[in-house]
Amino acid sequence: MKKNMPVPIKTEAVKEWVLDKNHLSYWLRQLRKDFELVAPLRERNDIVLKRIDRIHEIALDCPASIPSPKEFLFPQFEPMLTKGTDGISDLRDGSKRVIFGVRSCDVSAVNLLDKFYLSGIADPYYESRRKNTLFISLVCNVPDGTCFCAGLGTGPYLKTGYDIQLYDLGDRYLLQAGSKDAERLVGRHRFLMRKPSKTDHEDQYEAQASSKAMFAERISLEGARQMITDGKVADDFWQDVAERCFECGGCVYECPLCTCFSVIDRKYNAGPADEQVERSRLWDACMFKGFTGMAGGALPAEKRILRTKRWFYHKLIYYPETLGAFGCTGCGRCTITCPGKIDMASVVHRMGNEYSKG
Amino acid sequence: MNANNVYTPSEALIEEVITLSRNVNLYTVKTKEEIKWLPGQFFMVSVFGFGEAPISVTSSAREPLKFCIKKVGHVTGAIHGLRAGDTIGIRGPYGNAFPLDVARGRDVVIIAGGLGIAPLRPLIHEFMENGKDYARVFLLSGSKTPADVIYSEECALWEKRGIRVTLTVDCPDDSWDVCTGLVTAHLDKVEADFQNAASYICGPEVMIEAAMKAVSARGIPEERIITTLEAHMKCGVGKCGHCYMGPKYICTDGPVFSYKELRRLAERFGKGHGPQDDPMWGY
Ligand SMILES: Cc1cc2nc3c(=O)[nH]c(=O)nc-3n(C[C@H](O)[C@H](O)[C@H](O)COP(=O)(O)OP(=O)(O)OC[C@H]3O[C@@H](n4cnc5c(N)ncnc54)[C@H](O)[C@@H]3O)c2cc1C
Ligand code: SF4
Ligand code: SF4
Ligand code: FES
């Protein structure tokens, strides 16, 4: 059980302040002067991340947003460039954004997305958005029933790798700045904040412990990885999984760590004899037959098992091998979205039941 | 290529278009900046309004940039609609190159199926230009019908410069008086010292698989059997995910792989773990 215990964060290492909840709205209003402010909002029954016009509409006491904040770094649809008579123009987005109220698991996902998109040949569209985006994450005091970040170290709070992390301590926030940019940003409104006291840290410790205790069941991705690499998981297992897949792509779209895209060209007339072409990219999904389709109509991954198995292999085997961490943060979005109940948690759970004993 | 946005193509002028067969054209293009490439690398070639397609370079480093393009669909169809004087977009070069060290001092067996000769052509030039670094060079090139044979005149030139060429077609007609049948059926004519040779193979997937097995059976070690793979590609730079093969992306980890690497991937991840469905992974 020792591994499960929260580790209090050493004060010297992190820049910390305390922000009274009464001052939050003022602080955000000030930030909004220099940044586009994005935060979770209730829209009918959904929680979505959106540009905030009225601060009081921000919804912090809600389940995870659908879709994830990857939308702001790698949008569902992103114009890349246009080509007209006067040449090519680059449509990279460089808006300054603060994304407020995201969860720790999503910040963990962004750290891994950084590794993927910025390593090798860096993706200029992602890079430009990323450079101009700052995340203010909120430690989850009450995880959703679908969350399993605790066993992965991707949440419910982070020890490193965040910009600004807030602990909700009831009437106030303990605010931690994890990057130089974040320190500078907080520095501008230091007058709203005070240094944390011993009581603040005790309350922080309480919050960490009680949140961790709320995770009912630990899903072990490492266990699943080992079962697969040990050759225990037969294709029959994947065949059963594949048969339940509706090929809707929901898992891919909602997952903060699915990164694939397609590119399309569209023509339109800007004026007589002035044809413009816009080249854009949009999310694509390895769950779809045509994803690997070749010229002439050959479909190398036509069998569904090849695609569903690939999705799990990518997240459980290839991600750790190539980027050093699982391609899953335990956010639970695929559990919410999958109509076939073959989301990450369910499949890993089932794999454990079938193969871990014996 | 635009220095700070890899996805922005640079405009290139089509200087010449030569018809090589009923559906294959050879394009010579001129870029504003000087571009260097290695045999085996490819470019993303675009026609705005239609899209981009990965196309191998078919010219050697001493020649102008040339692409040999078969009309098979949307983008390649649009390229075939262009003429000398038109512009296209290109970005690259991308991908790894054919390794040359495996062939130094050895016999070389090059096996091409159909358009597979296109990416192998700069390699053939390398072997001709630096002949002293390699022993004998054999080229086996197969096509479907006599009408599909490309680079036949060049083959005659290559022969004059010491390359031992065998041309074959699957379905001959009256005009064809050379070899017939699949390329692999003619390996017996290749008098290479197989134990001590290297092989470069490119063509349709089934042909690649058969050829790799055949030269392996004759004794070429797996790490000296080299091939280049094709896949659906949307970015060329390891980001769009379309060209996956197990943990690899063919655009950045390939497109050139050795038989050894491919077998190891197949052993670890089983059949069907890439765009190559079962046949490719059946080794
Ligand atoms: C490394 C590498 C090197 C290659 N080298 C060569 C070479 O030297 N010479 C050569 O001839 N070929 C080469 N190829 C193959 C060549 O890239 C394909 O033949 C080409 O991509 C086919 O594109 P297409 O649009 O003409 O075909 P299509 O079959 O029409 O389309 C292929 C792709 O375009 C999409 N598409 C089709 N229609 C549309 C549409 N209306 N709108 C938007 N998207 C559409 C399809 O979904 C598919 O993704 C190479 C491939 C690779 C991977
Ligand atoms: S959400 Fe479920 S049903 Fe839909 S594509 Fe993903 S695995 Fe298949
Ligand atoms: S695989 Fe599912 S639980 Fe894991 S990060 Fe993606 S959406 Fe969340
Ligand atoms: S072509 Fe996009 S990842 Fe290979």
XYZ file of C-alpha atoms and ligand atoms in Angstrom:
714
model
C 0.000 0.000 0.000
C 2.956 2.233 0.533
C 3.213 2.984 -3.172
C -0.289 4.353 -3.042
C 0.462 7.005 -0.454
C 0.587 10.554 -1.706
C 3.936 12.231 -1.371
C 3.788 15.763 -0.003
C 5.452 18.145 -2.393
C 8.570 19.825 -1.070
C 7.936 23.519 -0.734
C 11.405 24.676 -1.769
C 11.213 22.970 -5.141
C 7.985 24.567 -6.303
C 6.832 28.163 -6.358
C 3.600 28.223 -4.421
C 0.977 30.769 -3.495
C -2.488 30.802 -2.031
C -5.342 32.397 -3.918
C -8.590 33.138 -2.124
C -11.538 31.787 -4.160
C -13.114 35.238 -4.056
C -10.230 36.475 -6.129
C -10.346 33.807 -8.808
C -12.788 35.576 -11.052
C -10.822 38.836 -10.863
C -7.603 36.980 -11.657
C -9.113 35.245 -14.683
C -10.574 38.540 -15.879
C -7.091 40.023 -15.740
C -5.584 37.064 -17.603
C -8.233 37.417 -20.270
C -6.842 40.827 -21.184
C -3.764 39.182 -22.685
C -4.993 35.700 -23.513
C -7.945 33.967 -25.018
C -9.410 32.241 -21.983
C -10.680 28.703 -22.499
C -12.418 26.715 -19.751
C -15.018 23.988 -19.224
C -18.634 24.990 -19.763
C -21.906 23.107 -19.400
C -23.671 22.778 -22.710
C -26.939 20.911 -22.236
C -25.688 17.631 -20.807
C -22.143 17.948 -22.037
C -19.021 19.479 -20.638
C -17.049 21.201 -23.352
C -13.983 23.375 -23.377
C -14.760 26.717 -24.932
C -13.655 30.280 -25.144
C -15.099 31.976 -22.082
C -17.016 35.209 -22.337
C -18.722 35.117 -18.937
C -16.428 33.961 -16.156
C -19.294 32.777 -13.937
C -20.213 30.144 -16.514
C -17.012 28.192 -15.941
C -17.955 24.740 -14.649
C -15.329 23.242 -12.373
C -17.456 20.751 -10.444
C -18.088 18.466 -13.376
C -16.830 15.306 -15.067
C -14.074 15.360 -17.686
C -14.686 17.490 -20.734
C -15.515 15.774 -24.001
C -13.543 16.252 -26.213
C -10.200 16.629 -24.495
C -8.050 19.775 -24.593
C -6.020 18.305 -27.463
C -8.630 20.154 -29.527
C -6.733 23.388 -28.826
C -3.332 22.049 -29.886
C -4.437 19.683 -32.620
C -7.946 20.736 -33.653
C -10.454 18.426 -35.226
C -10.221 20.532 -38.367
C -7.304 22.853 -38.998
C -6.670 24.930 -42.107
C -2.970 24.593 -42.980
C -2.370 26.824 -45.955
C -4.000 28.513 -48.888
C -2.688 28.821 -52.379
C -3.927 31.567 -54.623
C -2.567 33.593 -57.497
C -0.279 35.426 -55.073
C 1.372 32.256 -53.771
C 1.087 30.191 -50.621
C 0.057 31.591 -47.258
C 0.656 29.803 -44.021
C -2.418 29.588 -41.756
C -0.691 28.592 -38.531
C -2.554 29.643 -35.411
C -0.449 31.517 -32.890
C -3.169 32.893 -30.586
C -2.176 33.313 -26.989
C -4.376 31.049 -24.897
C -4.826 30.114 -21.299
C -6.732 26.883 -20.840
C -8.163 26.920 -17.364
C -9.668 24.108 -15.333
C -8.266 21.137 -17.239
C -7.430 17.937 -15.415
C -4.038 16.563 -14.478
C -4.409 13.586 -16.810
C -4.901 15.944 -19.724
C -1.758 17.872 -18.824
C 0.078 14.531 -18.715
C -1.312 13.794 -22.155
C -0.061 17.134 -23.477
C 3.421 16.364 -22.165
C 3.422 13.167 -24.175
C 1.920 14.885 -27.222
C 4.847 17.308 -27.009
C 7.231 14.380 -27.213
C 5.416 12.979 -30.215
C 4.737 16.103 -32.258
C 7.936 17.958 -31.448
C 10.459 15.136 -31.765
C 12.011 14.099 -35.075
C 10.640 16.480 -37.660
C 8.592 18.850 -35.488
C 5.001 19.544 -36.483
C 4.863 23.314 -37.077
C 1.106 23.676 -36.492
C 1.215 21.914 -33.150
C 4.385 23.752 -32.197
C 2.942 27.161 -32.869
C -0.200 26.500 -30.807
C 1.745 24.816 -28.026
C 4.232 27.665 -27.636
C 1.341 30.065 -27.110
C -0.771 27.955 -24.768
C -0.579 27.824 -21.004
C -2.533 25.291 -18.966
C -3.989 25.954 -15.541
C -4.947 22.534 -14.260
C -7.087 21.657 -11.308
C -6.242 18.684 -9.104
C -9.186 16.282 -9.019
C -10.542 16.053 -5.493
C -13.344 13.839 -6.736
C -12.398 11.575 -9.652
C -15.070 10.239 -12.011
C -16.030 6.589 -11.785
C -14.322 6.018 -15.132
C -10.937 7.510 -14.127
C -7.855 5.342 -13.635
C -5.003 7.853 -13.677
C -3.957 7.129 -10.097
C -2.219 3.871 -10.949
C -0.455 5.472 -13.896
C 0.959 8.526 -12.176
C -0.765 10.764 -14.721
C -3.141 12.188 -12.083
C -5.079 13.085 -9.963
C -2.328 15.632 -9.175
C 1.053 16.144 -10.786
C 4.470 16.409 -9.239
C 6.094 17.893 -12.326
C 5.227 18.765 -15.873
C 2.425 21.273 -15.269
C 2.320 24.995 -16.002
C 0.065 26.087 -13.157
C -1.604 23.558 -10.881
C -4.394 24.433 -8.461
C -5.458 22.481 -5.396
C -8.986 23.224 -4.283
C -8.725 23.641 -0.503
C -12.334 24.640 0.123
C -12.323 28.419 0.399
C -8.999 28.911 -1.374
C -6.649 27.466 -3.953
C -3.089 26.393 -3.401
C -1.425 27.483 -6.620
C 1.806 25.957 -7.916
C 3.808 27.367 -10.802
C 5.761 24.683 -12.598
C 7.404 26.642 -15.384
C 9.173 29.950 -15.846
C 6.324 31.234 -18.014
C 3.887 30.279 -15.311
C 5.905 32.042 -12.611
C 6.007 35.174 -14.701
C 2.284 35.023 -15.271
C 1.504 34.529 -11.600
C 4.049 37.204 -10.683
C 1.954 39.843 -12.393
C -0.872 39.322 -9.902
C 1.128 38.539 -6.813
C -0.860 41.146 -4.916
C -3.877 38.799 -5.043
C -1.963 35.983 -3.375
C -0.161 35.113 -0.181
C 2.521 32.607 0.761
C 1.179 29.201 1.879
C 1.125 28.355 5.578
C 1.541 25.038 7.339
C -2.255 24.635 7.439
C -2.447 25.078 3.678
C 0.015 22.262 3.170
C -1.793 20.026 5.616
C -5.017 20.622 3.712
C -3.210 19.905 0.449
C -1.980 16.599 1.846
C -5.531 15.775 2.937
C -6.867 16.554 -0.522
C -4.273 14.306 -2.161
C -4.947 11.409 0.178
C -8.720 11.588 -0.011
C -8.693 11.841 -3.786
C -6.402 8.834 -4.154
C -8.607 6.821 -1.811
C -11.584 7.392 -4.085
C -10.177 5.378 -6.991
C -12.113 2.160 -6.695
C -10.244 -0.210 -8.932
C -6.780 -0.034 -10.314
C -6.470 -0.821 -13.992
C -2.957 -2.080 -14.661
C -1.756 -1.163 -18.115
C 1.660 -2.529 -17.200
C 0.062 -5.882 -16.404
C -1.660 -5.837 -19.786
C 1.566 -4.903 -21.552
C 3.340 -7.836 -19.957
C 0.578 -10.286 -20.781
C 0.795 -9.206 -24.424
C 4.577 -9.240 -24.677
C 4.689 -12.619 -22.921
C 2.532 -13.901 -25.760
C -0.351 -14.832 -23.456
C -3.038 -12.906 -25.300
C -4.287 -14.984 -28.209
C -5.850 -13.595 -31.365
C -9.177 -15.090 -30.215
C -9.214 -12.447 -27.528
C -8.704 -9.676 -30.089
C -11.279 -11.262 -32.367
C -13.867 -10.993 -29.584
C -12.874 -7.381 -29.027
C -13.086 -6.629 -32.747
C -16.534 -8.129 -33.049
C -17.877 -5.599 -30.579
C -16.434 -2.603 -32.445
C -18.921 -0.397 -34.304
C -16.086 1.346 -36.188
C -17.459 4.685 -35.049
C -14.030 6.109 -34.216
C -15.305 7.629 -30.981
C -12.409 6.198 -28.966
C -9.893 7.825 -31.273
C -11.583 11.197 -31.388
C -12.042 11.498 -27.647
C -8.645 10.140 -26.676
C -6.185 12.879 -25.689
C -3.373 10.686 -27.034
C -4.670 9.752 -30.467
C -2.681 11.843 -32.921
C -3.507 10.774 -36.476
C -4.809 13.031 -39.204
C -5.686 13.202 -42.853
C -5.154 16.088 -45.261
C -7.634 17.453 -47.801
C -7.553 20.128 -50.481
C -10.604 22.238 -51.275
C -11.012 24.746 -54.056
C -13.091 27.887 -53.914
C -13.301 31.023 -55.978
C -12.199 34.179 -54.246
C -13.164 36.192 -57.304
C -13.357 35.813 -61.060
C -10.260 34.023 -62.303
C -8.905 33.849 -58.789
C -9.098 30.296 -57.649
C -8.014 29.654 -54.085
C -7.113 26.258 -52.728
C -7.249 25.573 -49.028
C -5.308 22.632 -47.637
C -6.526 21.479 -44.232
C -6.010 18.602 -41.908
C -8.566 16.770 -39.861
C -8.630 13.981 -37.326
C -8.501 10.532 -38.828
C -8.832 7.166 -37.135
C -6.943 3.900 -37.495
C -10.263 2.215 -36.654
C -11.466 3.036 -40.175
C -10.895 0.626 -43.061
C -9.759 3.320 -45.466
C -7.080 4.642 -43.120
C -4.387 2.510 -44.732
C -6.154 2.219 -48.101
C -3.848 2.127 -51.081
C -4.202 3.529 -54.554
C -6.309 1.173 -56.609
C -8.592 0.364 -53.688
C -6.584 -2.274 -51.816
C -7.389 -2.198 -48.096
C -4.476 -3.695 -46.155
C -6.274 -3.514 -42.802
C -9.699 -4.514 -44.003
C -10.170 -7.094 -41.251
C -11.478 -5.329 -38.184
C -9.280 -7.316 -35.813
C -6.190 -5.760 -37.406
C -7.483 -2.307 -36.571
C -8.786 -2.820 -33.047
C -5.704 -4.790 -32.087
C -3.516 -2.094 -33.553
C -5.188 0.574 -31.370
C -4.413 -1.330 -28.183
C -0.925 -2.304 -29.336
C -0.169 1.298 -30.194
C -1.115 2.502 -26.737
C 0.193 -0.430 -24.698
C 3.296 -1.566 -26.608
C 4.456 0.943 -29.210
C 3.966 4.120 -27.179
C 6.154 2.894 -24.279
C 8.707 1.631 -26.779
C 8.963 4.811 -28.804
C 7.996 7.589 -26.360
C 8.626 6.058 -22.970
C 5.086 6.087 -21.564
C 1.723 4.438 -22.197
C -0.432 6.076 -24.843
C -3.187 6.264 -22.263
C -3.529 8.568 -19.272
C -6.527 6.825 -17.769
C -8.878 9.717 -18.512
C -11.780 7.341 -19.066
C -13.199 9.131 -22.110
C -13.222 5.978 -24.243
C -15.173 4.237 -21.483
C -17.815 6.937 -21.662
C -17.962 6.979 -25.428
C -17.580 3.367 -26.632
C -20.932 1.762 -27.434
C -19.290 -1.659 -27.700
C -17.754 -1.643 -24.211
C -14.303 -2.319 -25.607
C -12.698 0.778 -24.145
C -9.201 0.666 -22.628
C -10.315 0.000 -19.049
C -12.807 -2.730 -19.979
C -10.424 -4.536 -22.309
C -7.501 -4.419 -19.888
C -9.769 -5.563 -17.075
C -11.034 -8.447 -19.154
C -7.533 -9.383 -20.234
C -6.555 -9.598 -16.576
C -9.510 -11.847 -15.815
C -8.709 -14.165 -18.673
C -4.953 -14.372 -18.563
C -3.408 -13.172 -15.329
C -4.220 -16.277 -13.322
C -2.458 -19.440 -14.318
C 11.104 23.783 -48.781
C 9.936 26.472 -46.415
C 12.465 26.509 -43.607
C 10.011 26.854 -40.773
C 6.979 24.958 -42.012
C 7.719 21.448 -43.244
C 4.214 21.112 -44.642
C 4.594 24.027 -47.063
C 5.611 22.755 -50.473
C 7.949 24.779 -52.614
C 6.903 25.434 -56.150
C 8.846 23.625 -58.819
C 8.737 24.031 -62.581
C 8.068 21.011 -64.767
C 10.751 21.282 -67.428
C 10.026 18.153 -69.382
C 7.459 15.373 -69.547
C 8.356 12.123 -71.291
C 5.887 9.293 -71.825
C 7.479 6.014 -70.732
C 4.503 3.697 -71.129
C 0.742 3.893 -71.531
C 0.294 5.143 -67.944
C 3.760 6.143 -66.759
C 5.378 9.539 -67.363
C 8.792 10.852 -66.463
C 8.832 14.407 -65.060
C 11.953 16.544 -64.866
C 11.444 19.379 -62.405
C 13.424 22.442 -61.517
C 13.403 23.861 -58.024
C 14.337 27.401 -56.985
C 16.704 26.301 -54.257
C 19.226 23.526 -54.686
C 17.966 20.254 -53.224
C 20.063 17.194 -52.456
C 18.760 13.658 -52.060
C 19.975 10.083 -51.729
C 18.889 6.978 -53.650
C 15.765 5.564 -51.993
C 14.390 8.864 -50.684
C 11.053 10.331 -51.751
C 9.264 13.658 -51.989
C 5.678 14.625 -51.265
C 4.523 15.932 -54.625
C 1.424 18.147 -54.707
C -1.030 19.480 -57.170
C -3.001 22.141 -55.319
C -6.669 21.336 -55.249
C -5.977 17.622 -55.592
C -3.551 16.790 -52.810
C -0.175 15.216 -52.264
C 1.367 11.840 -53.066
C 4.685 10.319 -51.990
C 6.915 9.812 -55.040
C 10.441 8.381 -55.087
C 13.248 10.196 -56.795
C 14.232 8.346 -59.936
C 17.294 10.424 -60.813
C 20.826 10.235 -59.493
C 22.414 13.070 -57.544
C 24.224 14.274 -60.687
C 21.031 14.658 -62.668
C 18.160 17.110 -62.315
C 15.323 16.031 -60.043
C 13.102 13.495 -61.826
C 9.974 11.600 -60.880
C 8.581 8.603 -62.678
C 4.845 8.609 -62.021
C 2.149 6.070 -62.780
C -1.406 7.315 -63.177
C -3.476 5.354 -60.681
C -5.892 7.781 -59.040
C -6.782 11.256 -57.869
C -3.415 12.965 -57.364
C -1.366 10.994 -59.863
C -4.175 11.567 -62.378
C -3.888 15.322 -61.783
C -0.116 15.149 -62.236
C -0.648 13.400 -65.553
C -2.781 16.357 -66.616
C 0.211 18.719 -66.295
C 2.626 19.679 -69.054
C 6.083 21.200 -69.366
C 5.894 24.783 -68.114
C 3.329 24.004 -65.403
C 4.277 24.070 -61.740
C 3.909 21.467 -59.022
C 4.587 21.608 -55.292
C 7.267 19.473 -53.718
C 8.570 18.981 -50.205
C 11.318 16.647 -49.081
C 13.426 14.644 -49.488
C 12.021 12.289 -46.860
C 12.774 8.835 -45.586
C 15.990 6.917 -45.193
C 18.097 5.875 -48.169
C 19.353 2.588 -49.567
C 22.319 1.465 -47.464
C 25.415 1.086 -49.654
C 27.808 -0.419 -47.115
C 26.108 -3.831 -47.372
C 27.153 -3.986 -51.029
C 30.748 -2.705 -50.907
C 33.127 -5.183 -52.467
C 30.310 -7.640 -53.166
C 28.142 -8.836 -56.024
C 24.868 -6.939 -56.217
C 21.539 -8.440 -57.291
C 18.891 -5.844 -58.099
C 15.359 -7.096 -58.617
C 12.638 -4.778 -59.923
C 8.966 -5.432 -60.540
C 7.048 -2.953 -62.702
C 7.480 0.600 -61.478
C 9.844 -0.713 -58.807
C 12.664 0.146 -61.198
C 11.982 3.879 -60.579
C 13.504 4.182 -57.066
C 16.197 1.631 -57.987
C 17.466 3.700 -60.918
C 19.589 6.140 -58.839
C 21.050 3.125 -57.074
C 22.007 1.581 -60.418
C 23.699 4.878 -61.283
C 25.633 4.760 -58.024
C 26.889 1.274 -58.879
C 27.887 2.376 -62.384
C 29.572 5.560 -61.303
C 31.533 3.953 -58.486
C 31.986 0.571 -60.122
C 35.329 -0.116 -58.452
C 33.650 -0.216 -55.023
C 31.434 -3.140 -55.984
C 31.883 -6.532 -57.684
C 29.439 -7.593 -60.429
C 26.011 -5.931 -60.668
C 22.994 -7.921 -61.890
C 19.631 -6.381 -62.725
C 16.484 -8.464 -63.108
C 13.571 -6.324 -64.182
C 10.079 -7.688 -64.748
C 6.925 -6.075 -66.121
C 3.381 -7.236 -66.795
C 3.354 -6.830 -70.577
C 5.794 -5.434 -73.164
C 3.716 -2.222 -73.173
C 4.504 -1.726 -69.476
C 8.275 -1.969 -69.809
C 9.935 1.295 -68.825
C 13.566 2.407 -69.055
C 14.251 -0.241 -71.737
C 16.569 2.080 -73.693
C 18.406 2.959 -70.517
C 18.806 -0.735 -69.786
C 20.768 -1.018 -73.015
C 23.038 1.831 -71.876
C 23.463 0.271 -68.455
C 24.420 -3.007 -70.103
C 27.141 -1.194 -72.062
C 28.494 0.093 -68.790
C 28.778 -3.341 -67.262
C 25.435 -4.007 -65.583
C 24.182 -7.517 -66.400
C 20.560 -6.932 -67.306
C 17.735 -9.463 -67.662
C 14.355 -8.118 -68.771
C 11.236 -10.239 -68.507
C 7.470 -9.876 -68.958
C 4.665 -11.942 -67.439
C 2.487 -11.851 -70.553
C 4.528 -11.579 -73.764
C 3.215 -10.646 -77.212
C 4.717 -11.043 -80.708
C 7.073 -8.105 -80.230
C 8.741 -9.699 -77.222
C 11.653 -12.019 -77.867
C 13.460 -11.887 -74.543
C 12.525 -13.639 -71.285
C 9.036 -14.339 -70.047
C 7.659 -15.268 -66.661
C 8.049 -13.843 -63.174
C 11.369 -12.208 -62.238
C 12.048 -14.762 -59.554
C 11.968 -17.526 -62.169
C 15.099 -16.023 -63.739
C 17.293 -15.975 -60.661
C 19.046 -19.087 -61.951
C 20.510 -16.979 -64.755
C 22.162 -14.741 -62.184
C 25.676 -16.038 -61.683
C 26.297 -14.093 -58.529
C 28.217 -15.361 -55.540
C 25.009 -15.323 -53.478
C 26.601 -16.162 -50.115
C 28.653 -13.057 -50.537
C 26.188 -10.742 -52.285
C 23.737 -7.993 -51.446
C 20.294 -7.594 -52.953
C 17.988 -4.604 -53.542
C 14.368 -5.326 -54.305
C 11.423 -3.102 -55.205
C 8.048 -3.793 -56.753
C 4.547 -4.868 -55.842
C 4.245 -6.372 -52.386
C 3.748 -9.993 -53.454
C 6.748 -9.747 -55.749
C 8.908 -8.245 -52.979
C 7.994 -11.063 -50.661
C 8.700 -13.764 -53.252
C 11.996 -12.157 -54.277
C 13.215 -11.724 -50.693
C 12.483 -15.368 -49.979
C 14.159 -16.491 -53.201
C 17.439 -14.631 -52.688
C 17.466 -15.607 -49.052
C 17.100 -19.267 -50.066
C 20.105 -18.833 -52.361
C 22.200 -17.710 -49.447
C 22.164 -13.914 -49.217
C 22.046 -13.094 -45.491
C 18.861 -11.329 -44.353
C 20.624 -8.122 -43.362
C 21.928 -7.714 -46.901
C 18.510 -8.121 -48.526
C 17.128 -4.620 -48.862
C 13.690 -3.495 -49.960
C 11.585 -0.354 -50.023
C 7.945 -0.395 -48.961
C 4.862 1.531 -49.948
C 2.027 2.740 -47.777
C -0.753 5.267 -47.674
C 1.014 8.485 -46.646
C -0.424 11.851 -45.788
C 2.495 13.714 -44.212
C 5.836 12.053 -44.962
C 7.275 13.224 -41.658
C 6.054 10.689 -39.096
C 3.012 12.554 -37.799
C -0.183 11.597 -39.636
C 0.046 7.935 -38.630
C -1.201 6.487 -41.909
C 1.939 4.564 -42.859
C 2.263 2.579 -39.619
C 3.901 -0.829 -39.556
C 3.923 -2.048 -35.974
C 5.830 0.565 -33.956
C 7.417 1.998 -37.116
C 6.344 4.648 -39.552
C 7.352 3.735 -43.078
C 7.889 7.396 -44.033
C 10.534 8.138 -41.402
C 11.825 4.730 -40.244
C 11.774 3.580 -43.888
C 10.787 3.346 -46.653
C 13.941 1.230 -46.964
C 14.102 -1.828 -44.699
C 16.171 -4.990 -44.625
C 14.572 -8.421 -44.735
C 16.037 -8.927 -41.283
C 14.211 -5.911 -39.821
C 10.950 -6.964 -41.442
C 11.204 -10.498 -40.154
C 11.995 -9.327 -36.685
C 8.920 -7.072 -36.709
C 6.778 -9.955 -37.946
C 8.113 -12.259 -35.248
C 7.465 -9.751 -32.497
C 4.093 -8.456 -33.518
C 2.662 -11.240 -35.614
C 0.896 -11.135 -38.884
C -1.035 -8.196 -40.078
C 0.605 -5.638 -37.926
C 1.145 -3.107 -40.570
C -0.432 -1.850 -43.719
C 0.903 -5.087 -45.122
C -1.809 -7.598 -44.458
C -1.198 -11.297 -44.082
C 0.686 -12.039 -47.320
C 3.531 -9.685 -46.477
C 3.698 -10.879 -42.928
C 3.569 -14.528 -43.740
C 7.294 -14.700 -44.550
C 7.664 5.931 -50.438
C 6.787 5.852 -51.648
C 7.320 6.072 -52.901
C 6.517 6.014 -54.033
N 7.078 6.256 -55.241
C 6.323 6.265 -56.354
C 6.881 6.568 -57.622
O 8.081 6.826 -57.744
N 6.059 6.595 -58.691
C 4.718 6.336 -58.575
O 4.010 6.390 -59.586
N 4.150 6.018 -57.382
C 4.924 5.988 -56.273
N 4.342 5.688 -55.051
C 2.915 5.366 -55.009
C 2.091 6.642 -55.055
O 2.357 7.424 -53.922
C 0.603 6.331 -55.089
O 0.340 5.694 -56.304
C -0.211 7.590 -54.968
O -0.191 8.076 -53.663
C -1.620 7.366 -55.393
O -2.298 8.550 -55.210
P -3.578 8.897 -56.034
O -4.212 10.063 -55.396
O -3.249 9.054 -57.459
O -4.414 7.574 -55.854
P -5.846 7.363 -55.201
O -6.099 5.920 -55.161
O -6.861 8.189 -55.918
O -5.719 7.955 -53.754
C -4.777 7.612 -52.846
C -5.123 8.433 -51.628
O -5.752 9.633 -51.952
C -7.036 9.675 -51.386
N -7.992 10.207 -52.359
C -8.496 9.584 -53.426
N -9.385 10.346 -54.069
C -9.435 11.488 -53.364
C -10.206 12.673 -53.495
N -11.110 12.828 -54.485
N -10.003 13.661 -52.590
C -9.121 13.509 -51.579
N -8.391 12.394 -51.403
C -8.552 11.401 -52.285
C -7.388 8.298 -51.061
O -8.268 8.245 -49.950
C -6.066 7.766 -50.723
O -5.762 8.220 -49.461
C 5.135 5.724 -53.921
C 4.595 5.493 -52.668
C 5.395 5.539 -51.535
C 4.798 5.302 -50.198
S -15.387 3.815 -29.624
Fe -15.589 1.591 -29.455
S -16.946 1.031 -31.164
Fe -16.196 3.098 -31.614
S -14.371 2.771 -32.925
Fe -13.647 2.929 -30.792
S -13.540 0.817 -30.080
Fe -14.815 0.782 -31.946
S -7.214 5.219 -24.145
Fe -9.187 5.872 -23.220
S -8.724 6.167 -21.031
Fe -6.764 6.072 -22.113
S -6.258 8.240 -22.505
Fe -7.301 7.464 -24.358
S -9.492 7.958 -24.024
Fe -8.459 8.178 -22.020
S 3.165 9.511 -43.905
Fe 2.400 10.467 -42.127
S 3.259 9.222 -40.567
Fe 4.120 8.381 -42.362
